[in-house]
mmCIF file of C-alpha atoms in Angstrom:
data_model
loop_
_atom_site.group_PDB
_atom_site.id
_atom_site.type_symbol
_atom_site.label_atom_id
_atom_site.label_comp_id
_atom_site.label_asym_id
_atom_site.label_seq_id
_atom_site.Cartn_x
_atom_site.Cartn_y
_atom_site.Cartn_z
ATOM 1 C CA ALA A 1 -35.933 -85.699 32.179
ATOM 2 C CA ILE A 2 -33.358 -88.402 33.007
ATOM 3 C CA ASN A 3 -33.134 -89.390 29.356
ATOM 4 C CA SER A 4 -32.635 -85.778 28.389
ATOM 5 C CA ALA A 5 -29.928 -85.375 31.018
ATOM 6 C CA ASN A 6 -28.275 -88.594 29.861
ATOM 7 C CA GLU A 7 -28.363 -87.411 26.247
ATOM 8 C CA ASP A 8 -26.867 -84.037 27.236
ATOM 9 C CA ALA A 9 -24.153 -85.765 29.266
ATOM 10 C CA GLN A 10 -23.439 -88.117 26.358
ATOM 11 C CA ARG A 11 -23.187 -85.173 23.907
ATOM 12 C CA HIS A 12 -20.848 -83.297 26.268
ATOM 13 C CA THR A 13 -18.732 -86.428 26.752
ATOM 14 C CA THR A 14 -18.582 -87.042 23.008
ATOM 15 C CA THR A 15 -17.656 -83.408 22.380
ATOM 16 C CA ALA A 16 -14.949 -83.524 25.062
ATOM 17 C CA VAL A 17 -13.551 -86.802 23.719
ATOM 18 C CA ASP A 18 -13.557 -85.394 20.168
ATOM 19 C CA ALA A 19 -11.734 -82.259 21.362
ATOM 20 C CA VAL A 20 -9.079 -84.304 23.185
ATOM 21 C CA ALA A 21 -8.655 -86.606 20.188
ATOM 22 C CA SER A 22 -8.278 -83.587 17.921
ATOM 23 C CA LYS A 23 -5.615 -82.064 20.192
ATOM 24 C CA ILE A 24 -3.764 -85.370 20.363
ATOM 25 C CA GLY A 25 -3.947 -85.691 16.577
ATOM 26 C CA SER A 26 -2.632 -82.157 16.098
ATOM 27 C CA GLY A 27 0.164 -82.813 18.569
ATOM 28 C CA LEU A 28 1.120 -86.026 16.776
ATOM 29 C CA GLU A 29 1.147 -84.269 13.403
ATOM 30 C CA ALA A 30 3.406 -81.514 14.753
ATOM 31 C CA SER A 31 5.667 -84.090 16.377
ATOM 32 C CA ASN A 32 5.885 -86.086 13.141
ATOM 33 C CA GLU A 33 6.765 -82.918 11.206
ATOM 34 C CA ARG A 34 9.538 -82.090 13.700
ATOM 35 C CA LEU A 35 10.883 -85.638 13.510
ATOM 36 C CA ALA A 36 10.814 -85.548 9.705
ATOM 37 C CA ARG A 37 12.709 -82.219 9.664
ATOM 38 C CA THR A 38 15.251 -83.581 12.147
ATOM 39 C CA LEU A 39 15.740 -86.717 10.065
ATOM 40 C CA ILE A 40 16.219 -84.681 6.885
ATOM 41 C CA ASP A 41 18.712 -82.399 8.650
ATOM 42 C CA LYS A 42 20.673 -85.392 9.937
ATOM 43 C CA GLN A 43 20.647 -87.064 6.512
ATOM 44 C CA GLN A 44 21.969 -83.863 4.937
ATOM 45 C CA ALA A 45 24.674 -83.583 7.601
ATOM 46 C CA VAL A 46 25.773 -87.184 7.014
ATOM 47 C CA ALA A 47 25.797 -86.659 3.246
ATOM 48 C CA ALA A 48 27.889 -83.500 3.660
ATOM 49 C CA ASP A 49 30.303 -85.336 5.964
ATOM 50 C CA VAL A 50 30.681 -88.214 3.488
ATOM 51 C CA ALA A 51 31.245 -85.763 0.628
ATOM 52 C CA HIS A 52 33.821 -83.864 2.684
ATOM 53 C CA LYS A 53 35.701 -87.054 3.555
ATOM 54 C CA ALA A 54 35.679 -88.135 -0.093
ATOM 55 C CA ALA A 55 36.996 -84.730 -1.176
ATOM 56 C CA VAL A 56 39.762 -84.823 1.445
ATOM 57 C CA GLU A 57 40.743 -88.324 0.326
ATOM 58 C CA ALA A 58 40.760 -87.263 -3.334
ATOM 59 C CA LEU A 59 42.946 -84.259 -2.516
ATOM 60 C CA GLN A 60 45.346 -86.415 -0.508
ATOM 61 C CA ASN A 61 45.555 -88.912 -3.358
ATOM 62 C CA ALA A 62 46.170 -86.136 -5.879
ATOM 63 C CA ARG A 63 48.829 -84.609 -3.655
ATOM 64 C CA HIS A 64 50.543 -87.976 -3.280
ATOM 65 C CA GLU A 65 50.420 -88.600 -7.029
ATOM 66 C CA THR A 66 51.788 -85.116 -7.727
ATOM 67 C CA ALA A 67 54.605 -85.571 -5.219
ATOM 68 C CA SER A 68 55.409 -88.955 -6.737
ATOM 69 C CA THR A 69 55.485 -87.474 -10.236
ATOM 70 C CA LEU A 70 57.757 -84.686 -9.020
ATOM 71 C CA ASP A 71 60.015 -87.245 -7.323
ATOM 72 C CA SER A 72 60.364 -89.001 -10.667
ATOM 73 C CA ALA A 73 61.013 -85.701 -12.449
ATOM 74 C CA VAL A 74 63.709 -84.757 -9.930
ATOM 75 C CA ALA A 75 65.340 -88.179 -10.309
ATOM 76 C CA ARG A 76 65.217 -87.960 -14.120
ATOM 77 C CA SER A 77 66.572 -84.421 -14.125
ATOM 78 C CA MET A 78 69.479 -85.489 -11.975
ATOM 79 C CA GLU A 79 70.111 -88.568 -14.129
ATOM 80 C CA SER A 80 70.131 -86.537 -17.305
ATOM 81 C CA ARG A 81 72.381 -83.896 -15.712
ATOM 82 C CA VAL A 82 69.888 -81.096 -16.171
ATOM 83 C CA SER A 83 71.133 -77.842 -14.772
ATOM 84 C CA ALA A 84 71.255 -77.613 -11.010
ATOM 85 C CA SER A 85 68.795 -74.713 -10.987
ATOM 86 C CA VAL A 86 66.089 -76.767 -12.773
ATOM 87 C CA ALA A 87 66.609 -79.724 -10.438
ATOM 88 C CA ASP A 88 66.490 -77.361 -7.444
ATOM 89 C CA CYS A 89 63.275 -75.778 -8.720
ATOM 90 C CA LEU A 90 61.655 -79.196 -9.158
ATOM 91 C CA SER A 91 62.827 -80.225 -5.705
ATOM 92 C CA LYS A 92 61.346 -77.114 -4.087
ATOM 93 C CA THR A 93 58.067 -77.618 -5.948
ATOM 94 C CA ARG A 94 57.922 -81.227 -4.763
ATOM 95 C CA ASP A 95 58.587 -80.135 -1.163
ATOM 96 C CA ALA A 96 55.905 -77.440 -1.382
ATOM 97 C CA VAL A 97 53.363 -80.000 -2.636
ATOM 98 C CA ARG A 98 54.219 -82.353 0.212
ATOM 99 C CA ASP A 99 53.884 -79.581 2.781
ATOM 100 C CA ALA A 100 50.563 -78.339 1.384
#
C-alpha cells in the first residue's frame, strides 16, 4: 500500500512538474516572440530614420548645388550684360531655391 501511494505521489509530482515546465516553456516562447517583434520594429525604425536623414542630406546638397549654379548664372548674366529682366528672374529663382 505504501509503495502504491508512493508511486501515485510520484506520478502526481511528475505530472505537476511537467505541467509547470510546459507553462514556463510556453511563456518563454511567447516572450521570445514579443522580443523578436520588438527588435524587428526597432530595426525598421532605425532604418527608416537613417534613410530619412540621408534623404534630407541629399536634398540639402542638391539645394546648395542648385543655388550655387544659379549664383554663377546670375553672375554670368550680369557680366555679359543680359537684360535686367533675365538677371532679375534668375536672381528670384535663386532666392526661391535658397528659401525652400
